[in-house]
Coordinates of C-alpha atoms in Angstrom, one line a residue:
X1 CA 0.3 -0.2 0.0
X2 CA 1.1 3.6 -0.7
X3 CA 0.2 6.8 1.0
X4 CA -1.4 9.8 -0.3
X5 CA 0.8 12.1 -2.9
X6 CA 0.0 15.6 -2.0
X7 CA 0.0 18.3 -4.7
X8 CA 3.4 20.3 -5.4
X9 CA 4.5 23.3 -7.2
X10 CA 5.1 24.0 -11.1
X11 CA 3.7 22.6 -14.1
X12 CA 0.8 19.7 -13.8
X13 CA 0.1 21.0 -10.1
X14 CA -2.6 23.8 -10.7
X15 CA -5.4 23.5 -8.6
X16 CA -9.0 23.2 -9.7
X17 CA -11.5 25.6 -10.2
X18 CA -11.9 28.1 -13.3
X19 CA -9.5 30.5 -11.0
X20 CA -7.0 27.9 -9.5
X21 CA -9.5 27.7 -6.3
X22 CA -12.4 26.0 -5.9
X23 CA -15.9 25.1 -7.8
X24 CA -19.1 23.8 -7.1
X25 CA -21.7 21.7 -8.9
X26 CA -25.6 22.4 -8.1
X27 CA -28.2 20.0 -7.5
X28 CA -26.4 16.8 -6.9
X29 CA -28.4 14.8 -4.0
X30 CA -27.5 12.5 -1.5
X31 CA -28.8 8.5 -1.9
X32 CA -30.1 6.4 1.1
X33 CA -29.3 2.9 0.0
X34 CA -31.0 -0.3 1.7
X35 CA -29.6 -3.8 1.3
X36 CA -32.2 -6.5 2.4
X37 CA -31.3 -9.8 3.6
X38 CA -31.6 -12.3 1.0
X39 CA -33.4 -15.0 3.0
X40 CA -36.2 -12.2 3.9
X41 CA -36.9 -12.1 0.3
X42 CA -38.5 -8.8 0.3
X43 CA -41.0 -7.6 -2.5
X44 CA -42.0 -3.8 -2.8
X45 CA -44.7 -2.7 -4.8
X46 CA -47.7 -0.2 -4.7
X47 CA -49.5 -2.3 -2.1
X48 CA -46.0 -2.0 0.4
X49 CA -43.8 -4.3 1.2
X50 CA -44.1 -8.0 1.8
X51 CA -41.8 -11.3 2.5
X52 CA -41.9 -14.0 -0.7
X53 CA -40.6 -16.2 2.0
X54 CA -43.4 -15.6 4.6
X55 CA -40.9 -13.6 7.0
X56 CA -42.9 -11.5 9.6
X57 CA -41.8 -8.3 8.1
X58 CA -44.5 -6.2 10.6
X59 CA -41.7 -4.3 12.2
X60 CA -40.1 -3.0 8.8
X61 CA -43.7 -2.3 7.8
X62 CA -44.3 -0.5 10.9
X63 CA -41.2 1.5 10.9
X64 CA -41.6 2.7 7.3
X65 CA -45.3 4.0 8.1
X66 CA -44.3 6.0 10.9
X67 CA -41.3 7.5 9.3
X68 CA -43.6 8.4 5.9
X69 CA -40.8 6.2 4.2
X70 CA -41.2 4.2 0.9
X71 CA -38.9 1.1 -0.3
X72 CA -38.3 1.4 -4.0
X73 CA -36.6 -1.8 -5.7
X74 CA -33.4 0.0 -7.2
X75 CA -33.2 -2.0 -10.2
X76 CA -36.6 -3.2 -10.9
X77 CA -39.0 -6.0 -9.9
X78 CA -37.6 -8.5 -7.9
X79 CA -38.3 -11.1 -9.7
X80 CA -37.4 -10.2 -12.9
X81 CA -33.9 -9.6 -11.7
X82 CA -33.7 -12.9 -10.2
X83 CA -34.8 -14.7 -13.4
X84 CA -32.0 -12.8 -15.4
X85 CA -29.2 -14.1 -13.1
X86 CA -29.4 -17.7 -14.6
X87 CA -29.3 -16.3 -18.2
X88 CA -26.1 -14.8 -17.7
X89 CA -25.0 -17.2 -15.7
X90 CA -25.1 -19.6 -18.6
X91 CA -23.5 -17.5 -21.2
X92 CA -20.3 -17.7 -19.0
X93 CA -20.3 -14.1 -18.2
X94 CA -21.4 -13.9 -14.5
X95 CA -18.2 -14.8 -12.2
X96 CA -19.8 -14.0 -8.5
X97 CA -22.4 -11.5 -9.4
X98 CA -24.0 -9.4 -6.6
X99 CA -27.7 -10.0 -6.4
X100 CA -29.7 -7.0 -7.8
X101 CA -33.1 -7.7 -5.8
X102 CA -31.6 -7.1 -2.8
X103 CA -31.1 -3.1 -3.4
X104 CA -33.6 -0.5 -2.3
X105 CA -33.7 3.1 -2.3
X106 CA -35.2 5.0 0.5
X107 CA -38.1 7.5 -0.5
X108 CA -39.1 10.3 1.5
X109 CA -36.1 10.9 4.1
X110 CA -35.3 14.3 3.1
X111 CA -32.3 15.6 5.3
X112 CA -32.4 12.5 7.6
X113 CA -30.3 10.2 5.9
X114 CA -27.6 9.6 8.1
X115 CA -29.8 9.3 10.9
X116 CA -32.0 6.7 9.3
X117 CA -29.3 4.4 8.5
X118 CA -28.5 3.0 12.0
X119 CA -32.4 2.1 12.5
X120 CA -33.3 0.8 9.7
X121 CA -30.0 -1.5 9.5
X122 CA -31.4 -2.9 12.8
X123 CA -34.6 -4.3 11.3
X124 CA -34.3 -7.9 10.8
X125 CA -35.3 -8.1 7.5
X126 CA -32.4 -5.6 6.6
X127 CA -28.5 -6.4 6.2
X128 CA -27.3 -2.4 6.1
X129 CA -28.5 0.9 5.0
X130 CA -26.1 3.4 3.7
X131 CA -25.7 6.9 2.6
X132 CA -23.7 8.1 -0.5
X133 CA -23.1 11.7 -1.3
X134 CA -24.0 13.6 -4.0
X135 CA -22.3 12.9 -7.5
X136 CA -20.3 15.3 -9.3
X137 CA -18.7 15.3 -12.7
X138 CA -14.7 14.6 -12.6
X139 CA -14.0 17.9 -14.1
X140 CA -11.5 20.2 -13.1
X141 CA -11.7 23.5 -15.0
X142 CA -8.7 25.7 -15.4
X143 CA -8.2 29.3 -15.3
X144 CA -9.3 31.2 -18.5
X145 CA -6.3 33.6 -19.9
X146 CA -7.3 37.0 -21.0
X147 CA -7.5 37.6 -24.3
X148 CA -8.7 33.7 -24.8
X149 CA -12.4 34.3 -25.5
X150 CA -13.5 34.6 -29.3
X151 CA -17.3 35.8 -29.3
X152 CA -19.5 34.1 -32.3
X153 CA -21.4 37.1 -33.0
X154 CA -20.2 38.8 -36.4
X155 CA -19.0 35.3 -37.4
X156 CA -20.8 33.5 -40.4
X157 CA -19.5 30.4 -39.5
X158 CA -17.6 28.6 -36.9
X159 CA -14.6 27.9 -37.8
X160 CA -12.3 24.2 -38.1
X161 CA -11.2 23.5 -34.7
X162 CA -9.4 20.1 -35.4
X163 CA -5.9 21.7 -35.7
X164 CA -6.4 22.4 -31.8
X165 CA -7.5 18.8 -31.0
X166 CA -4.0 17.2 -30.7
X167 CA -5.7 14.2 -29.2
X168 CA -6.8 13.1 -32.8
X169 CA -3.3 12.9 -33.8
X170 CA -0.7 10.2 -34.0
X171 CA 1.1 8.5 -30.7
X172 CA 2.2 9.3 -28.9
X173 CA 0.6 12.5 -28.6
X174 CA -2.5 11.4 -29.5
X175 CA -4.7 8.3 -30.1
X176 CA -4.6 8.3 -33.9
X177 CA -7.7 8.8 -35.2
X178 CA -6.9 10.1 -38.1
X179 CA -5.2 6.7 -39.1
X180 CA -8.3 4.8 -37.5
X181 CA -10.8 7.2 -40.1
X182 CA -9.3 5.5 -43.1
X183 CA -9.9 1.9 -42.2
X184 CA -13.2 0.3 -42.2
X185 CA -15.0 0.5 -38.9
X186 CA -12.4 2.7 -37.4
X187 CA -14.8 5.8 -37.1
X188 CA -16.7 3.6 -34.6
X189 CA -19.3 2.3 -37.0
X190 CA -22.0 0.4 -35.6
X191 CA -21.3 1.1 -32.0
X192 CA -23.6 3.0 -29.5
X193 CA -22.1 4.5 -26.1
X194 CA -24.3 5.7 -23.3
X195 CA -23.1 8.7 -21.0
X196 CA -24.0 8.7 -17.6
X197 CA -24.0 11.9 -15.9
X198 CA -26.5 15.1 -15.6
X199 CA -27.0 17.1 -18.8
X200 CA -26.2 17.9 -21.9
X201 CA -26.7 20.6 -24.8
X202 CA -28.6 18.4 -27.3
X203 CA -29.2 21.3 -29.7
X204 CA -25.5 21.9 -30.3
X205 CA -24.3 22.5 -33.8
X206 CA -21.7 19.7 -34.0
X207 CA -23.5 17.1 -32.3
X208 CA -26.4 16.3 -34.8
X209 CA -25.7 13.4 -36.7
X210 CA -25.2 10.5 -34.5
X211 CA -26.6 11.7 -31.2
X212 CA -29.8 9.4 -30.1
X213 CA -30.9 11.7 -27.1
X214 CA -31.6 11.3 -23.4
X215 CA -32.6 7.2 -22.8
X216 CA -33.4 7.6 -18.9
X217 CA -33.7 10.3 -16.7
X218 CA -34.2 14.1 -16.3
X219 CA -31.5 16.6 -17.3
X220 CA -30.3 18.8 -14.4
X221 CA -31.2 22.4 -15.2
X222 CA -27.8 24.0 -14.8
X223 CA -25.2 25.3 -17.6
X224 CA -22.2 23.9 -15.7
X225 CA -23.7 20.1 -15.8
X226 CA -24.8 21.4 -19.7
X227 CA -21.4 22.5 -20.3
X228 CA -19.6 19.2 -19.2
X229 CA -22.0 16.7 -21.0
X230 CA -21.9 18.4 -24.3
X231 CA -17.9 18.6 -23.8
X232 CA -18.0 14.7 -23.0
X233 CA -20.2 14.3 -26.1
X234 CA -18.0 16.2 -28.4
X235 CA -15.2 14.5 -27.4
X236 CA -16.3 11.2 -28.7
X237 CA -18.7 11.8 -31.4
X238 CA -18.6 15.4 -32.3
X239 CA -19.5 15.6 -36.1
X240 CA -17.2 15.2 -39.1
X241 CA -17.2 18.4 -41.1
X242 CA -15.9 21.6 -42.1
X243 CA -16.7 23.3 -38.8
X244 CA -15.7 23.0 -35.0
X245 CA -14.4 19.8 -34.0
X246 CA -14.7 16.1 -34.8
X247 CA -15.1 13.4 -32.3
X248 CA -12.6 10.4 -32.1
X249 CA -15.6 7.8 -32.9
X250 CA -17.6 10.4 -35.1
X251 CA -19.9 7.4 -36.7
X252 CA -20.4 6.0 -33.2
X253 CA -24.1 6.5 -32.2
X254 CA -24.2 8.7 -28.8
X255 CA -27.0 8.8 -26.1
X256 CA -27.2 10.3 -22.7
X257 CA -28.8 8.7 -19.4
X258 CA -29.0 11.7 -16.1
X259 CA -28.9 10.1 -12.7
X260 CA -31.3 12.9 -11.3
X261 CA -34.3 11.5 -9.3
X262 CA -33.1 8.0 -10.1
X263 CA -29.6 7.5 -8.4
X264 CA -25.8 6.5 -10.2
X265 CA -26.6 2.8 -10.0
X266 CA -30.2 2.8 -11.8
X267 CA -29.2 5.3 -14.7
X268 CA -26.0 3.0 -15.1
X269 CA -27.9 -0.2 -15.3
X270 CA -30.5 1.3 -17.4
X271 CA -27.9 2.2 -19.9
X272 CA -26.5 -1.0 -20.1
X273 CA -29.8 -2.6 -20.3
X274 CA -30.2 -0.7 -23.8
X275 CA -26.8 -1.9 -25.1
X276 CA -25.6 -5.0 -26.9
X277 CA -22.2 -6.8 -26.1
X278 CA -19.5 -4.4 -27.3
X279 CA -21.4 -1.0 -26.7
X280 CA -20.1 1.5 -24.1
X281 CA -21.4 3.1 -20.6
X282 CA -19.4 5.9 -19.9
X283 CA -19.6 7.2 -16.1
X284 CA -18.7 10.8 -15.8
X285 CA -19.0 11.4 -12.1
X286 CA -17.2 10.5 -8.8
X287 CA -17.8 11.2 -5.1
X288 CA -16.3 12.4 -1.9
X289 CA -14.8 9.1 -0.7
X290 CA -13.5 8.1 3.1
X291 CA -10.3 10.2 3.0
X292 CA -12.4 13.4 4.3
X293 CA -14.9 11.3 5.8
X294 CA -17.2 11.6 2.5
X295 CA -17.3 15.5 3.3
X296 CA -18.2 17.6 -0.3
X297 CA -15.1 19.9 -1.1
X298 CA -14.9 22.7 -3.4
X299 CA -11.1 21.2 -4.4
X300 CA -12.6 17.8 -5.0
X301 CA -9.5 16.1 -3.0
X302 CA -10.3 12.8 -1.8
X303 CA -13.2 12.0 -4.7
X304 CA -13.1 8.7 -5.6
X305 CA -14.7 6.4 -8.5
X306 CA -18.4 5.2 -8.0
X307 CA -17.5 2.1 -7.8
X308 CA -16.7 2.0 -4.3
X309 CA -20.3 2.2 -3.6
X310 CA -22.1 -1.2 -3.4
X311 CA -25.3 -0.7 -5.4
X312 CA -23.0 1.3 -7.8
X313 CA -20.6 -1.6 -8.1
X314 CA -23.3 -4.0 -8.8
X315 CA -24.7 -2.0 -11.5
X316 CA -21.2 -1.9 -13.1
X317 CA -20.4 -5.7 -12.4
X318 CA -24.0 -6.3 -14.0
X319 CA -23.2 -4.5 -17.2
X320 CA -19.9 -6.0 -17.8
X321 CA -21.2 -9.3 -17.1
X322 CA -23.5 -8.6 -20.1
X323 CA -20.3 -7.6 -21.9
X324 CA -21.2 -3.9 -22.2
X325 CA -18.1 -1.8 -21.7
X326 CA -18.0 0.3 -18.5
X327 CA -15.3 3.0 -18.7
X328 CA -15.1 4.9 -15.5
X329 CA -13.6 8.1 -14.6
X330 CA -11.1 7.6 -11.7
X331 CA -11.8 10.6 -9.7
X332 CA -9.7 14.0 -9.1
X333 CA -9.0 13.1 -5.6
X334 CA -5.1 13.1 -5.8
X335 CA -5.5 9.7 -4.0
X336 CA -3.4 6.7 -4.4
X337 CA -6.3 4.0 -4.5
X338 CA -3.8 1.4 -3.2
X339 CA -3.7 3.2 0.1
X340 CA -4.8 1.1 3.0
X341 CA -7.8 3.2 3.9
X342 CA -9.7 1.7 0.8
X343 CA -9.3 -1.9 2.8
X344 CA -11.2 -0.9 5.6
X345 CA -14.7 -1.7 5.2
X346 CA -17.6 1.2 6.2
X347 CA -19.6 -0.1 8.8
X348 CA -22.7 0.7 6.8
X349 CA -21.5 -1.4 3.8
X350 CA -22.4 -5.2 3.5
X351 CA -20.3 -7.7 5.5
X352 CA -19.3 -9.4 2.0
X353 CA -18.0 -5.8 0.5
X354 CA -14.5 -6.2 -0.8
X355 CA -12.3 -3.0 -1.7
X356 CA -13.2 -2.8 -5.2
X357 CA -9.8 -0.7 -5.8
X358 CA -7.7 -4.0 -4.8
X359 CA -6.9 -6.1 -7.8
X360 CA -6.8 -9.2 -5.8
X361 CA -10.5 -9.0 -5.3
X362 CA -13.3 -9.5 -7.6
X363 CA -13.6 -6.1 -10.0
X364 CA -16.3 -4.4 -11.5
X365 CA -14.8 -4.9 -14.8
X366 CA -14.8 -1.1 -15.8
X367 CA -12.0 0.4 -17.5
X368 CA -10.8 2.9 -14.9
X369 CA -9.3 6.2 -16.4
X370 CA -6.7 8.6 -15.2
X371 CA -5.9 12.3 -16.2
X372 CA -2.6 12.5 -18.1
X373 CA -0.7 15.6 -19.1
X374 CA -1.1 16.8 -22.7
X375 CA 2.2 17.8 -24.6
X376 CA 3.9 20.9 -23.4
X377 CA 3.0 23.9 -25.6
X378 CA -0.4 22.6 -26.0
X379 CA -2.3 26.2 -26.5
X380 CA 0.9 27.6 -25.1
X381 CA 0.5 25.6 -21.5
X382 CA 2.8 23.3 -19.9
X383 CA 1.4 21.2 -17.5
X384 CA 4.4 18.7 -17.1
X385 CA 5.8 15.9 -19.0
X386 CA 3.5 14.3 -21.8
X387 CA 1.3 11.7 -20.3
X388 CA 2.5 12.4 -16.7
X389 CA 0.3 12.0 -14.2
X390 CA -1.7 15.3 -13.1
X391 CA -1.4 16.4 -9.5
X392 CA -5.6 16.0 -9.3
X393 CA -5.7 12.8 -10.9
X394 CA -6.2 9.4 -8.7
X395 CA -3.9 6.6 -9.3
X396 CA -3.2 2.8 -8.1
X397 CA -3.2 -0.6 -9.6
X398 CA -6.2 -0.7 -10.3
X399 CA -6.0 2.2 -13.2
X400 CA -6.2 0.9 -16.8
X401 CA -5.5 3.8 -19.3
X402 CA -5.1 7.3 -19.2
X403 CA -6.5 10.5 -21.6
X404 CA -5.5 14.0 -22.0
X405 CA -6.5 15.6 -18.8
X406 CA -6.0 19.0 -19.9
X407 CA -6.4 21.1 -22.9
X408 CA -9.0 18.9 -24.5
X409 CA -10.6 21.2 -27.3
X410 CA -14.5 20.2 -27.7
X411 CA -18.1 21.1 -27.8
X412 CA -19.4 23.1 -24.6
X413 CA -18.9 26.2 -22.5
X414 CA -16.4 27.0 -19.9
X415 CA -17.4 25.8 -16.8
X416 CA -20.6 27.6 -16.2
X417 CA -19.5 30.2 -18.8
X418 CA -20.0 30.5 -22.5
X419 CA -16.6 28.9 -24.4
X420 CA -13.5 30.2 -24.3
X421 CA -12.6 29.1 -27.7
X422 CA -15.6 30.4 -29.4
X423 CA -18.6 32.0 -26.8
X424 CA -21.5 34.5 -27.5
X425 CA -25.0 34.3 -27.1
X426 CA -25.8 30.9 -28.4
X427 CA -25.0 28.0 -26.5
X428 CA -25.3 25.6 -29.4
X429 CA -22.6 27.1 -30.8
X430 CA -19.8 27.3 -27.7
X431 CA -16.6 25.4 -27.8
X432 CA -13.6 25.2 -25.3
X433 CA -10.1 24.7 -25.2
X434 CA -10.0 23.8 -21.5
X435 CA -12.0 20.8 -20.6
X436 CA -10.3 19.0 -18.1
X437 CA -9.9 16.1 -15.2
X438 CA -10.5 12.6 -15.5
X439 CA -13.9 13.7 -17.1
X440 CA -12.0 14.4 -20.0
X441 CA -9.7 11.6 -20.2
X442 CA -12.3 9.2 -19.9
X443 CA -14.2 10.0 -23.1
X444 CA -11.1 10.1 -25.1
X445 CA -10.5 6.2 -23.7
X446 CA -14.1 5.6 -24.9
X447 CA -13.3 7.1 -28.4
X448 CA -10.5 4.7 -28.9
X449 CA -12.4 1.8 -27.7
X450 CA -15.3 2.7 -30.0
X451 CA -12.9 2.8 -32.9
X452 CA -11.6 -0.8 -32.3
X453 CA -14.8 -2.3 -31.6
X454 CA -15.8 -0.6 -35.1
X455 CA -12.9 -2.1 -36.6
X456 CA -13.7 -5.9 -35.2
X457 CA -17.3 -5.3 -36.0
X458 CA -16.3 -4.2 -39.7
X459 CA -14.0 -7.3 -39.6
X460 CA -17.0 -9.7 -39.0
X461 CA -15.3 -10.8 -35.6
X462 CA -16.6 -10.7 -31.9
X463 CA -16.1 -7.1 -30.2
X464 CA -14.2 -7.0 -27.1
X465 CA -15.2 -8.0 -24.1
X466 CA -14.6 -6.1 -21.3
X467 CA -11.7 -8.1 -19.6
X468 CA -10.0 -8.3 -23.3
X469 CA -10.5 -4.3 -23.5
X470 CA -8.6 -3.5 -20.2
X471 CA -5.9 -6.0 -21.3
X472 CA -5.3 -4.2 -24.5
X473 CA -5.2 -1.1 -23.2
X474 CA -2.7 -2.0 -20.2
X475 CA -0.3 -3.9 -22.8
X476 CA -0.3 -1.5 -26.1
X477 CA -0.3 2.5 -26.1
X478 CA 2.0 5.3 -25.6
X479 CA 3.8 4.6 -22.0
X480 CA 2.9 7.0 -19.0
X481 CA 5.8 9.8 -18.2
X482 CA 7.6 10.3 -14.7
X483 CA 7.3 14.0 -13.3
X484 CA 9.0 15.9 -10.4
X485 CA 7.1 14.4 -7.6
X486 CA 4.8 12.1 -9.9
X487 CA 6.6 9.5 -11.3
X488 CA 5.1 6.9 -13.6
X489 CA 5.1 4.4 -10.7
X490 CA 2.1 6.5 -9.5
X491 CA 0.2 4.6 -12.2
X492 CA -2.7 5.9 -14.4
X493 CA -1.8 3.7 -17.4
X494 CA -0.9 4.1 -21.0
X495 CA -2.6 7.0 -23.7
X496 CA -4.2 4.4 -26.0
X497 CA -3.0 4.1 -29.2
X498 CA -5.5 2.4 -32.0
X499 CA -2.9 1.7 -34.5
X500 CA -0.7 -0.5 -32.1
X501 CA -4.0 -2.0 -30.5
X502 CA -4.8 -3.0 -33.9
X503 CA -1.8 -5.1 -34.5
X504 CA -3.2 -7.2 -31.4
X505 CA -6.7 -7.1 -32.3
X506 CA -6.4 -7.6 -36.1
X507 CA -3.2 -9.2 -36.8
X508 CA -4.7 -10.0 -40.5
X509 CA -4.4 -6.8 -41.0
X510 CA -0.8 -6.4 -40.6
X511 CA 1.1 -7.9 -43.2
X512 CA 5.2 -7.9 -43.2
X513 CA 8.3 -8.3 -45.4
X514 CA 11.3 -7.6 -46.6
X515 CA 11.9 -4.2 -48.0
X516 CA 13.5 -4.6 -51.8
X517 CA 14.1 -0.7 -52.4
X518 CA 13.2 2.7 -50.9
X519 CA 12.4 5.8 -52.0
X520 CA 12.9 9.0 -50.1
X521 CA 10.2 11.4 -51.1
X522 CA 11.7 14.6 -49.3
X523 CA 9.3 16.9 -51.4
X524 CA 5.7 15.0 -51.7
X525 CA 3.2 15.7 -53.9
X526 CA 0.5 16.7 -53.8
X527 CA 2.4 19.2 -51.0
X528 CA -0.2 18.6 -48.5
X529 CA 1.0 15.0 -47.7
X530 CA 3.8 14.7 -45.1
X531 CA 7.2 13.9 -46.1
X532 CA 7.7 10.2 -46.6
X533 CA 10.0 7.2 -46.5
X534 CA 8.7 4.5 -49.6
X535 CA 9.4 1.4 -49.2
X536 CA 8.6 -1.2 -51.9
X537 CA 7.6 -4.6 -49.9
X538 CA 5.4 -7.4 -50.6
X539 CA 4.9 -6.2 -54.5
X540 CA 3.9 -2.6 -53.3
X541 CA 4.8 0.4 -52.3
X542 CA 4.4 1.2 -48.6
X543 CA 4.9 4.7 -46.9
X544 CA 6.4 5.9 -43.7
X545 CA 4.8 9.3 -43.0
X546 CA 7.3 12.2 -41.4
X547 CA 10.1 10.0 -40.8
X548 CA 12.5 10.2 -37.8
X549 CA 16.4 11.6 -38.9
X550 CA 17.7 8.3 -37.4
X551 CA 15.3 6.1 -39.1
X552 CA 15.9 7.8 -42.6
X553 CA 19.5 7.6 -42.0
X554 CA 19.3 4.2 -41.0
X555 CA 17.2 2.7 -44.4
X556 CA 19.9 5.0 -46.3
X557 CA 22.8 3.4 -45.0
X558 CA 21.6 -0.3 -45.2
X559 CA 20.7 0.1 -48.9
X560 CA 24.0 1.7 -49.6
X561 CA 25.9 -1.1 -48.0
X562 CA 24.5 -3.5 -51.0
X563 CA 22.7 -6.0 -48.8
X564 CA 20.0 -4.3 -47.1
X565 CA 18.1 -6.4 -44.2
X566 CA 15.3 -3.9 -43.6
X567 CA 11.8 -5.9 -42.3
X568 CA 8.8 -3.8 -42.7
X569 CA 5.4 -4.5 -41.0
X570 CA 2.5 -2.6 -42.7
X571 CA -1.1 -2.1 -42.8
X572 CA -2.6 -1.5 -46.2
X573 CA 0.0 1.0 -47.8
X574 CA 1.2 2.4 -44.5
X575 CA 3.8 1.2 -42.6
X576 CA 3.6 0.2 -38.9
X577 CA 6.5 -1.4 -38.0
X578 CA 10.7 -1.1 -39.2
X579 CA 13.5 -3.3 -38.0
X580 CA 16.6 -2.4 -39.8
X581 CA 19.6 -4.8 -39.1
X582 CA 21.8 -4.0 -41.9

């Protein structure tokens, strides 16, 4: 176990909030959750509570009546949930599954949630009860510099901002979305993604092509929440056109699920229930954890991923058992999730609960995402070495991958204000350069996964299962880098590299052979093309774009020697690997 890492000074250590201070999202309400004992076989309906096992539940009924409370099955009708378990088990997807039929939400408790937990847990039919703090987006708005704001008024059309989206570029800077778009299915074709959070601007001008709308819940009526959700959808599925930005997987269908009024676990479960194996649920929320006794904090210190709470874990586990990929923001608490504090079971949690952040325990199956620094100089700012952990990002052995945690250009405004890249009176045309946090990192990873799933589907192959997706993210990609006070041993994982992942997932798409001759194209034509080193391999010319000087020199030397030994790996006409031996 490791200790919590405290923020330091310098690049990559800026505090949260629009001005480097604190900030608060409105409308995030606590949830009071009850876990029933399995032997009681409780059934809740319009007529009240009963026991399918014939147990005497008079004490529970009296308590609920006296306190004017109601128990509501968290995930739906108990019998339907129980009958669905064997079907998933037969499919070999289950492992040890939480029993969703045991979870209930308490209605009518108002502000008395904490007071009611002990009294509910003392009833014979109830195993335990606990309060979940309000969930909020895992974003970290950074200070907007004077002169950054650009207004739409007087502009005939939104400019093309894709040149500012470095995360689309080739690895290691980005995930290589441009390369993926040239491959069948690589734009996320045939994949559906549901974003679980609070609100979105669904009328945004750059989200028109593949947005399916809200599948469950009522959006929170708050501009900061809308800006956040809009930014997430833009990173994943912004329209590919001549204006604004383009998402990593622009042909994927995106949809939204709001947790307002129904709770986070219900929203996750309902989103996954509408999807098929290989589709994706993105959880863009985090909560205050045990470090500061679950207290709300404007600086988000101590905030952790949702899977810590038993009902959220159960919902995520159910989704991944179904074959749906779940990608979860790792949280902005600056926490080591390997810390011993997370091994201590909260008194209110069920006896069988185990720390989900410990890889030795059964996990939720979700992809957990940390926030890494973009390349220094992006948008004129320096957050530390490229792919180093940003100080606010949680970290630990549980983390699978990282995305850009600062300078993420996308749709939506700046925090609770108009866009810093393009603002003005029209919210549907706001853009930002400063989307941040594990909230901006997670949709980067989702976009890469959707691209890979689309390519598998186009090739007639089965999509990645959740465990396979986590393995690919962990064994490919651009490695995490050290920063002063934030070594790579504080794990947030690699930045995805779609091209590298394809060599593992679609080996038949990669050919290889010896280069027979070469052509160094210093001045390409048309001029829009990059400088290329062209190698004749397996009967065709293959292109290595923007070759590094040492690679170019090595190839020159090998052929000048008269007996070249240049081994090339290629996808279509593009070189993806090169070894020069002589």
